[in-house]
Amino acid sequence: MTPYWTSPDGRHVIYCGDCLAVLPTLGKVDAVVTDPPYPDYLEEMFRYDEDVVRAALNVPCHQFVFWSATADWPFDFTAVHIWHKPNGQSYKHYERIFERRGGISCKVFRVAAILPNYTQYAAECVDHPTQKPLRLVWDLVCRTEGTILDPFMGSGTTGVACVKLGRKFIGIEISREYCDIAVRRLERELSQPHLPGLEPEKAEQGMMFENK
């Protein structure tokens, strides 16, 4: 399949299409950091399909997968982390991040969510309803090695983190609109001087959940 966009050095690639069609055409990747549709997310454009998510995560590598605070997790995992949002609203004050084929220590990441009119993220915010904070994704990418795959790329935050860290990135997104947003973000980041990236948010060790 022809990439939608490739960086000049070929280290960062974006595909616009269904991840089920793109994944079989890819070579080996070393890790997955992704934010798939959740079963209890109500917007039609992010409709949850367990078979699609299962197939997308059927990659034998280290994974970090964002997930709802309340919906059942139907897959195996080695650890479950908490993303605590100090600025969250009511029941949306946290989400889970499931780690697969990785560590077993459970951690709490305290990072503010990207919300409308939240000045902390004014420069980072783009037109995507579930955009994840770069600081948080940066920290997850730091905990992996090699080439990173995001089969539900959205606005490209995982890709931006990979550019900052000098890591190879493959992103897949079915929406052309979000692909265009991701391309602009990665191109903007690639045009920046090679300065040290963000410092990862410190994760606090926690025993909030037992591994099963």
Coordinates of N, CA and C in Angstrom, one line a residue:
M1 N 0.8 -1.2 0.0 CA 0.0 0.0 0.0 C 0.9 1.2 0.0
T2 N 0.5 2.2 -0.8 CA 1.3 3.5 -0.9 C 1.0 4.4 0.3
P3 N 2.1 4.8 1.0 CA 1.9 5.7 2.1 C 1.2 7.0 1.7
Y4 N 0.5 7.6 2.7 CA -0.1 8.9 2.5 C 0.9 10.0 2.6
W5 N 1.9 9.8 3.4 CA 3.0 10.7 3.6 C 4.2 10.0 4.2
T6 N 5.4 10.4 3.8 CA 6.6 9.9 4.3 C 7.6 11.1 4.5
S7 N 8.2 11.1 5.7 CA 9.2 12.1 6.0 C 10.4 12.1 5.0
P8 N 11.1 13.2 4.8 CA 12.2 13.2 3.8 C 13.2 12.1 4.1
D9 N 13.5 11.8 5.3 CA 14.5 10.8 5.6 C 13.9 9.3 5.6
G10 N 12.6 9.2 5.4 CA 11.9 7.9 5.4 C 11.7 7.2 6.7
R11 N 12.0 7.9 7.8 CA 11.9 7.3 9.1 C 10.4 7.4 9.7
H12 N 9.6 8.2 9.1 CA 8.3 8.5 9.7 C 7.3 8.3 8.5
V13 N 6.3 7.4 8.7 CA 5.4 7.1 7.6 C 3.9 7.1 8.1
I14 N 3.0 7.7 7.3 CA 1.6 7.7 7.6 C 0.8 7.1 6.5
Y15 N -0.1 6.2 6.9 CA -1.0 5.5 5.9 C -2.4 6.0 6.2
C16 N -3.1 6.4 5.2 CA -4.5 6.7 5.3 C -5.4 5.6 4.8
G17 N -6.0 4.9 5.7 CA -6.8 3.8 5.3 C -7.2 2.9 6.5
D18 N -7.9 1.8 6.3 CA -8.3 0.9 7.3 C -7.1 0.1 7.8
C19 N -6.9 0.1 9.1 CA -5.7 -0.6 9.6 C -5.7 -2.0 9.3
L20 N -6.9 -2.7 9.1 CA -6.9 -4.1 8.7 C -6.3 -4.3 7.4
A21 N -6.4 -3.3 6.5 CA -5.9 -3.5 5.1 C -4.4 -3.1 5.1
V22 N -4.0 -2.2 6.0 CA -2.6 -1.7 6.0 C -1.7 -2.7 6.7
L23 N -2.1 -3.2 7.9 CA -1.2 -3.9 8.7 C -0.5 -5.1 8.0
P24 N -1.2 -5.9 7.2 CA -0.5 -7.0 6.6 C 0.6 -6.6 5.6
T25 N 0.6 -5.4 5.2 CA 1.6 -4.9 4.3 C 2.9 -4.4 5.0
L26 N 2.9 -4.3 6.3 CA 4.0 -3.7 7.0 C 5.0 -4.7 7.4
G27 N 6.2 -4.3 7.6 CA 7.2 -5.2 8.2 C 7.2 -5.2 9.7
K28 N 8.3 -5.6 10.3 CA 8.4 -5.8 11.7 C 8.3 -4.4 12.4
V29 N 7.6 -4.3 13.5 CA 7.7 -3.2 14.4 C 8.0 -3.7 15.8
D30 N 8.5 -2.8 16.6 CA 9.0 -3.2 17.9 C 8.1 -2.8 19.1
A31 N 7.1 -1.9 18.8 CA 6.2 -1.5 19.9 C 5.0 -0.8 19.3
V32 N 3.9 -0.9 20.1 CA 2.6 -0.2 19.7 C 2.3 0.7 20.8
V33 N 2.0 2.0 20.5 CA 1.4 3.0 21.4 C 0.2 3.6 20.7
T34 N -1.0 3.3 21.3 CA -2.2 3.7 20.5 C -3.4 3.9 21.4
D35 N -4.4 4.6 20.8 CA -5.6 5.0 21.5 C -6.8 4.6 20.6
P36 N -7.2 3.3 20.7 CA -8.3 2.9 19.9 C -9.7 3.4 20.3
P37 N -10.7 3.2 19.5 CA -12.0 3.5 20.0 C -12.4 2.6 21.2
Y38 N -13.1 3.2 22.2 CA -13.5 2.5 23.4 C -14.9 2.0 23.2
P39 N -15.3 0.9 23.9 CA -16.7 0.4 23.8 C -17.7 1.4 24.2
D40 N -17.4 2.3 25.2 CA -18.4 3.2 25.8 C -18.2 4.6 25.3
Y41 N -17.5 4.8 24.1 CA -17.4 6.1 23.6 C -18.6 6.3 22.6
L42 N -19.3 7.4 22.7 CA -20.6 7.5 22.1 C -20.6 8.1 20.7
E43 N -19.6 8.8 20.3 CA -19.6 9.4 19.0 C -19.5 8.4 17.9
E44 N -20.3 8.5 16.9 CA -20.4 7.5 15.9 C -19.1 7.3 15.1
M45 N -18.4 8.4 14.9 CA -17.2 8.3 14.1 C -16.1 7.5 14.8
F46 N -16.2 7.2 16.1 CA -15.3 6.4 16.8 C -16.0 5.1 17.2
R47 N -16.8 4.5 16.4 CA -17.5 3.3 16.7 C -16.6 2.2 17.1
Y48 N -16.8 1.5 18.2 CA -16.0 0.4 18.6 C -16.3 -0.9 17.9
D49 N -15.3 -1.6 17.4 CA -15.5 -2.9 16.8 C -14.4 -3.8 17.4
E50 N -14.8 -4.7 18.3 CA -13.8 -5.5 19.0 C -12.9 -6.3 18.0
D51 N -13.5 -6.8 16.9 CA -12.7 -7.6 16.0 C -11.6 -6.7 15.3
V52 N -11.9 -5.5 15.0 CA -10.9 -4.6 14.4 C -9.8 -4.3 15.5
V53 N -10.2 -4.0 16.7 CA -9.2 -3.6 17.7 C -8.3 -4.9 18.0
R54 N -9.0 -6.0 18.1 CA -8.2 -7.3 18.3 C -7.2 -7.5 17.2
A55 N -7.6 -7.4 16.0 CA -6.7 -7.6 14.8 C -5.6 -6.6 14.8
A56 N -5.9 -5.3 15.2 CA -4.9 -4.2 15.2 C -3.9 -4.5 16.3
L57 N -4.3 -5.1 17.4 CA -3.4 -5.3 18.5 C -2.7 -6.7 18.4
N58 N -3.0 -7.4 17.3 CA -2.4 -8.8 17.1 C -1.0 -8.6 16.5
V59 N -0.2 -7.9 17.2 CA 1.2 -7.6 16.8 C 2.1 -8.1 18.0
P60 N 3.0 -9.0 17.7 CA 3.8 -9.6 18.8 C 4.9 -8.7 19.3
C61 N 4.5 -7.7 20.1 CA 5.5 -6.7 20.5 C 5.0 -6.0 21.8
H62 N 5.8 -5.2 22.4 CA 5.5 -4.4 23.6 C 4.4 -3.4 23.2
Q63 N 3.4 -3.2 24.0 CA 2.3 -2.4 23.7 C 1.8 -1.5 24.9
F64 N 1.4 -0.3 24.6 CA 0.7 0.6 25.6 C -0.6 1.0 24.9
V65 N -1.8 0.7 25.5 CA -3.1 0.9 24.8 C -4.0 1.7 25.8
F66 N -4.4 2.9 25.4 CA -5.3 3.7 26.2 C -6.7 3.0 26.1
W67 N -7.4 3.1 27.3 CA -8.7 2.5 27.4 C -9.6 3.2 28.4
S68 N -10.8 3.0 28.2 CA -11.8 3.6 29.1 C -11.6 3.2 30.6
A69 N -12.1 4.1 31.4 CA -12.1 3.8 32.9 C -13.1 2.7 33.3
T70 N -14.1 2.5 32.5 CA -15.2 1.7 32.9 C -15.5 0.5 32.0
A71 N -15.1 0.5 30.8 CA -15.4 -0.5 29.8 C -14.6 -1.8 30.1
D72 N -15.1 -2.9 29.9 CA -14.3 -4.2 30.0 C -13.2 -4.2 29.0
W73 N -12.1 -4.7 29.5 CA -10.9 -4.9 28.7 C -10.9 -6.4 28.2
P74 N -11.0 -6.7 26.9 CA -11.2 -8.1 26.5 C -9.9 -8.8 26.1
F75 N -8.8 -8.2 26.4 CA -7.5 -8.8 25.9 C -6.6 -9.1 27.1
D76 N -5.5 -9.8 26.8 CA -4.5 -10.1 27.8 C -3.7 -8.8 28.1
F77 N -3.0 -8.8 29.3 CA -2.1 -7.6 29.6 C -1.2 -8.1 30.7
T78 N -0.1 -7.3 30.8 CA 0.9 -7.6 31.8 C 0.8 -6.6 33.0
A79 N 0.3 -5.4 32.7 CA 0.1 -4.3 33.7 C -1.0 -3.4 33.3
V80 N -1.6 -2.7 34.2 CA -2.6 -1.7 33.9 C -2.2 -0.4 34.7
H81 N -2.1 0.7 33.9 CA -1.7 1.9 34.5 C -2.9 2.9 34.5
I82 N -2.7 3.9 35.3 CA -3.8 4.9 35.4 C -3.3 6.2 34.9
W83 N -4.1 6.8 34.0 CA -3.8 8.2 33.6 C -4.8 9.1 34.4
H84 N -4.3 9.7 35.5 CA -5.1 10.6 36.3 C -5.1 12.0 35.7
K85 N -6.2 12.6 35.5 CA -6.4 13.9 34.9 C -6.8 14.9 36.0
P86 N -5.8 15.7 36.5 CA -6.2 16.6 37.6 C -7.3 17.6 37.2
N87 N -7.4 17.9 35.9 CA -8.5 18.8 35.5 C -9.7 18.0 34.9
G88 N -9.8 16.7 35.1 CA -10.9 15.9 34.6 C -12.2 16.3 35.2
Q89 N -13.3 16.0 34.5 CA -14.6 16.3 34.9 C -15.4 15.1 35.3
S90 N -16.0 15.1 36.5 CA -16.8 14.0 37.1 C -16.1 12.6 36.8
Y91 N -16.8 11.7 36.2 CA -16.2 10.3 36.1 C -15.1 10.3 35.0
K92 N -14.8 11.4 34.4 CA -13.8 11.4 33.3 C -12.4 11.8 33.9
H93 N -12.2 11.7 35.2 CA -11.0 12.1 35.8 C -9.8 11.1 35.6
Y94 N -10.1 9.9 35.1 CA -9.0 9.0 34.8 C -9.4 8.1 33.6
E95 N -8.4 7.6 33.0 CA -8.5 6.5 32.0 C -7.4 5.4 32.4
R96 N -7.6 4.3 31.8 CA -6.6 3.2 32.0 C -5.7 3.1 30.8
I97 N -4.4 2.7 31.0 CA -3.5 2.4 29.9 C -3.0 0.9 30.2
F98 N -3.4 0.0 29.3 CA -3.0 -1.4 29.4 C -1.7 -1.6 28.7
E99 N -0.8 -2.2 29.5 CA 0.5 -2.6 28.9 C 0.5 -4.1 28.6
R100 N 0.9 -4.5 27.4 CA 0.9 -5.8 27.0 C 2.4 -6.2 26.6
R101 N 2.7 -7.5 26.9 CA 4.0 -8.0 26.6 C 5.1 -7.1 27.1
G102 N 4.9 -6.6 28.3 CA 5.9 -5.6 28.9 C 6.1 -5.8 30.4
G103 N 6.2 -4.7 31.1 CA 6.4 -4.7 32.5 C 5.2 -5.1 33.3
I104 N 5.4 -5.3 34.6 CA 4.3 -5.8 35.5 C 4.0 -4.7 36.6
S105 N 4.8 -3.7 36.7 CA 4.6 -2.7 37.7 C 3.5 -1.7 37.3
C106 N 2.5 -1.5 38.1 CA 1.4 -0.5 37.8 C 1.8 0.9 38.2
K107 N 1.5 1.9 37.4 CA 2.0 3.2 37.6 C 0.8 4.2 37.5
V108 N 0.9 5.3 38.1 CA -0.1 6.4 37.9 C 0.6 7.6 37.2
F109 N 0.1 8.0 36.1 CA 0.6 9.2 35.4 C -0.4 10.3 35.6
R110 N 0.1 11.4 36.3 CA -0.7 12.5 36.6 C -0.4 13.6 35.5
V111 N -1.2 13.7 34.5 CA -1.0 14.7 33.4 C -2.4 15.3 33.1
A112 N -2.5 16.6 33.0 CA -3.8 17.2 32.7 C -4.3 16.8 31.3
A113 N -5.6 16.7 31.2 CA -6.2 16.4 29.9 C -6.3 17.6 29.0
I114 N -6.3 17.4 27.7 CA -6.5 18.5 26.8 C -8.0 18.8 26.7
L115 N -8.4 20.0 27.2 CA -9.8 20.4 27.2 C -9.9 21.7 26.5
P116 N -11.1 22.0 25.9 CA -11.3 23.3 25.3 C -11.0 24.5 26.3
N117 N -10.3 25.4 25.8 CA -10.0 26.7 26.5 C -9.1 26.4 27.7
Y118 N -8.4 25.3 27.7 CA -7.4 25.0 28.8 C -6.1 25.6 28.4
T119 N -5.7 26.6 29.0 CA -4.6 27.4 28.5 C -3.2 26.7 28.5
Q120 N -3.1 25.7 29.3 CA -1.8 24.9 29.4 C -1.5 24.3 28.0
Y121 N -2.6 23.9 27.3 CA -2.4 23.2 26.0 C -2.8 24.1 24.8
A122 N -2.8 25.4 24.9 CA -3.3 26.2 23.9 C -2.5 26.0 22.6
A123 N -1.2 25.9 22.7 CA -0.3 25.7 21.6 C -0.4 24.3 21.0
E124 N -0.7 23.4 21.8 CA -0.7 22.0 21.4 C -2.0 21.5 20.8
C125 N -3.1 22.1 21.3 CA -4.5 21.6 20.9 C -4.8 21.7 19.4
V126 N -5.3 20.6 18.9 CA -5.8 20.6 17.5 C -7.2 20.1 17.4
D127 N -7.8 20.1 16.3 CA -9.2 19.8 16.1 C -9.4 18.3 16.1
H128 N -9.3 17.7 17.3 CA -9.6 16.3 17.5 C -10.2 16.1 18.9
P129 N -11.3 15.4 19.0 CA -12.0 15.4 20.3 C -11.4 14.5 21.4
T130 N -10.5 13.6 21.0 CA -9.9 12.7 22.0 C -8.3 12.9 22.0
Q131 N -7.8 14.0 21.7 CA -6.4 14.2 21.6 C -5.7 14.0 22.9
K132 N -4.6 13.2 22.9 CA -3.9 12.9 24.2 C -2.7 13.9 24.3
P133 N -2.4 14.2 25.6 CA -1.3 15.1 25.8 C 0.1 14.6 25.4
L134 N 0.8 15.4 24.7 CA 2.1 15.0 24.2 C 3.0 14.5 25.3
R135 N 3.0 15.2 26.5 CA 3.9 14.8 27.6 C 3.6 13.4 28.0
L136 N 2.3 12.9 28.1 CA 2.0 11.6 28.5 C 2.5 10.6 27.4
V137 N 2.1 10.8 26.2 CA 2.5 9.9 25.1 C 4.0 9.8 25.0
W138 N 4.7 10.9 25.2 CA 6.2 11.0 25.2 C 6.7 10.0 26.2
D139 N 6.1 10.0 27.4 CA 6.6 9.1 28.5 C 6.4 7.7 28.1
L140 N 5.3 7.3 27.5 CA 5.0 5.9 27.1 C 6.0 5.5 26.0
V141 N 6.3 6.3 25.0 CA 7.2 6.0 24.0 C 8.6 5.8 24.6
C142 N 9.0 6.6 25.6 CA 10.3 6.5 26.2 C 10.4 5.1 26.9
R143 N 9.3 4.4 27.2 CA 9.4 3.1 27.8 C 9.4 1.9 26.9
T144 N 9.6 2.3 25.6 CA 9.6 1.2 24.5 C 11.0 1.4 23.8
E145 N 11.2 0.5 22.8 CA 12.4 0.5 22.0 C 12.0 0.4 20.6
G146 N 12.9 0.8 19.7 CA 12.7 0.6 18.2 C 11.6 1.3 17.6
T147 N 11.1 0.7 16.5 CA 10.1 1.4 15.6 C 8.7 1.3 16.3
I148 N 8.0 2.4 16.3 CA 6.7 2.5 17.0 C 5.6 2.5 15.9
L149 N 4.5 1.7 16.2 CA 3.3 1.6 15.4 C 2.2 2.2 16.2
D150 N 1.4 3.1 15.5 CA 0.1 3.5 16.1 C -1.0 3.2 15.0
P151 N -1.8 2.1 15.2 CA -2.8 1.8 14.2 C -4.0 2.6 14.2
F152 N -4.2 3.4 15.3 CA -5.3 4.3 15.4 C -4.7 5.7 15.7
M153 N -4.1 6.3 14.7 CA -3.2 7.4 14.9 C -3.9 8.7 15.3
G154 N -5.1 8.9 14.9 CA -5.8 10.2 15.2 C -5.0 11.4 14.7
S155 N -4.7 12.3 15.6 CA -4.1 13.6 15.3 C -2.5 13.5 15.2
G156 N -2.0 12.3 15.5 CA -0.6 12.1 15.3 C 0.3 12.3 16.5
T157 N -0.2 12.3 17.7 CA 0.6 12.7 18.9 C 1.7 11.7 19.1
T158 N 1.4 10.4 18.9 CA 2.5 9.4 19.0 C 3.6 9.7 18.0
G159 N 3.3 10.1 16.8 CA 4.3 10.4 15.8 C 5.1 11.6 16.2
V160 N 4.5 12.6 16.8 CA 5.2 13.8 17.2 C 6.2 13.4 18.3
A161 N 5.8 12.5 19.3 CA 6.7 12.1 20.3 C 7.9 11.3 19.7
C162 N 7.6 10.5 18.7 CA 8.7 9.7 18.0 C 9.7 10.7 17.4
V163 N 9.2 11.7 16.7 CA 10.1 12.7 16.1 C 11.0 13.3 17.1
K164 N 10.4 13.7 18.2 CA 11.2 14.4 19.3 C 12.3 13.4 19.8
L165 N 12.0 12.1 19.9 CA 12.9 11.2 20.4 C 13.8 10.5 19.4
G166 N 13.6 10.9 18.1 CA 14.5 10.3 17.1 C 14.1 8.9 16.8
R167 N 12.8 8.5 17.0 CA 12.4 7.1 16.8 C 11.6 7.0 15.5
K168 N 11.7 5.8 14.9 CA 11.0 5.6 13.7 C 9.5 5.4 14.1
F169 N 8.6 5.8 13.1 CA 7.2 5.8 13.4 C 6.4 5.4 12.2
I170 N 5.4 4.6 12.5 CA 4.4 4.2 11.4 C 3.0 4.5 12.0
G171 N 2.2 5.3 11.3 CA 0.9 5.7 11.8 C -0.1 5.3 10.8
I172 N -1.3 4.8 11.2 CA -2.4 4.4 10.4 C -3.6 5.2 10.9
E173 N -4.4 5.8 10.0 CA -5.6 6.5 10.3 C -6.5 6.5 9.2
I174 N -7.8 6.2 9.4 CA -8.8 6.0 8.4 C -9.3 7.3 7.9
S175 N -9.3 8.4 8.8 CA -9.8 9.7 8.4 C -8.8 10.5 7.7
R176 N -9.1 11.0 6.5 CA -8.1 11.9 5.8 C -8.0 13.2 6.5
E177 N -9.0 13.7 7.1 CA -8.9 14.9 7.9 C -7.9 14.8 9.0
Y178 N -7.9 13.7 9.7 CA -6.9 13.6 10.8 C -5.5 13.3 10.3
C179 N -5.5 12.6 9.2 CA -4.2 12.4 8.6 C -3.5 13.7 8.2
D180 N -4.3 14.6 7.7 CA -3.8 15.9 7.3 C -3.3 16.7 8.6
I181 N -4.0 16.6 9.6 CA -3.6 17.2 10.9 C -2.3 16.6 11.4
A182 N -2.2 15.3 11.3 CA -1.0 14.6 11.8 C 0.2 15.0 10.9
V183 N 0.0 15.0 9.6 CA 1.1 15.4 8.7 C 1.6 16.8 9.0
R184 N 0.7 17.8 9.2 CA 1.1 19.1 9.6 C 1.9 19.1 10.9
R185 N 1.4 18.4 11.9 CA 2.1 18.3 13.2 C 3.5 17.7 13.0
L186 N 3.7 16.6 12.3 CA 5.0 16.0 12.2 C 5.9 16.9 11.3
E187 N 5.4 17.5 10.3 CA 6.2 18.4 9.5 C 6.7 19.6 10.3
R188 N 5.8 20.1 11.1 CA 6.2 21.2 12.0 C 7.3 20.8 13.0
E189 N 7.1 19.6 13.5 CA 8.1 19.1 14.5 C 9.5 18.9 13.8
L190 N 9.4 18.3 12.6 CA 10.7 18.0 11.9 C 11.4 19.3 11.5
S191 N 10.7 20.4 11.4 CA 11.3 21.7 11.0 C 12.0 22.4 12.1
Q192 N 11.7 21.9 13.4 CA 12.3 22.5 14.5 C 13.8 22.1 14.7
P193 N 14.5 23.0 15.4 CA 15.9 22.6 15.7 C 15.9 21.4 16.6
H194 N 17.0 20.6 16.5 CA 17.1 19.4 17.3 C 17.5 19.7 18.7
L195 N 16.5 20.1 19.5 CA 16.7 20.5 20.9 C 16.2 19.3 21.8
P196 N 16.7 19.2 23.0 CA 16.1 18.2 23.9 C 14.6 18.2 24.0
G197 N 14.0 17.1 24.0 CA 12.5 17.0 24.0 C 12.0 17.3 25.4
L198 N 10.7 17.1 25.5 CA 10.0 17.3 26.8 C 10.6 16.3 27.8
E199 N 10.6 16.7 29.1 CA 10.9 15.8 30.1 C 9.7 14.9 30.4
P200 N 9.9 13.6 30.6 CA 8.7 12.7 30.8 C 8.1 13.0 32.2
E201 N 6.8 12.9 32.2 CA 6.1 13.1 33.5 C 6.5 12.0 34.4
K202 N 6.8 12.3 35.7 CA 7.2 11.2 36.6 C 6.0 10.4 36.9
A203 N 6.2 9.1 36.9 CA 5.1 8.1 37.2 C 5.3 7.6 38.6
E204 N 4.2 7.7 39.3 CA 4.2 7.2 40.7 C 3.8 5.7 40.8
Q205 N 4.6 4.9 41.5 CA 4.3 3.5 41.6 C 3.0 3.4 42.4
G206 N 2.2 2.4 41.9 CA 0.9 2.2 42.6 C 0.5 0.8 42.6
M207 N -0.4 0.4 43.5 CA -0.9 -0.9 43.5 C -2.4 -0.9 43.4
M208 N -2.9 -0.1 42.5 CA -4.3 0.2 42.4 C -5.1 -1.0 41.8
F209 N -4.4 -1.8 41.0 CA -5.0 -2.9 40.4 C -4.1 -4.1 40.5
E210 N -4.6 -5.3 40.5 CA -3.8 -6.5 40.5 C -3.7 -7.0 39.1
N211 N -2.5 -7.5 38.7 CA -2.4 -8.1 37.4 C -3.1 -9.4 37.4
K212 N -3.7 -9.8 36.3 CA -4.4 -11.1 36.1 C -3.9 -11.8 34.9

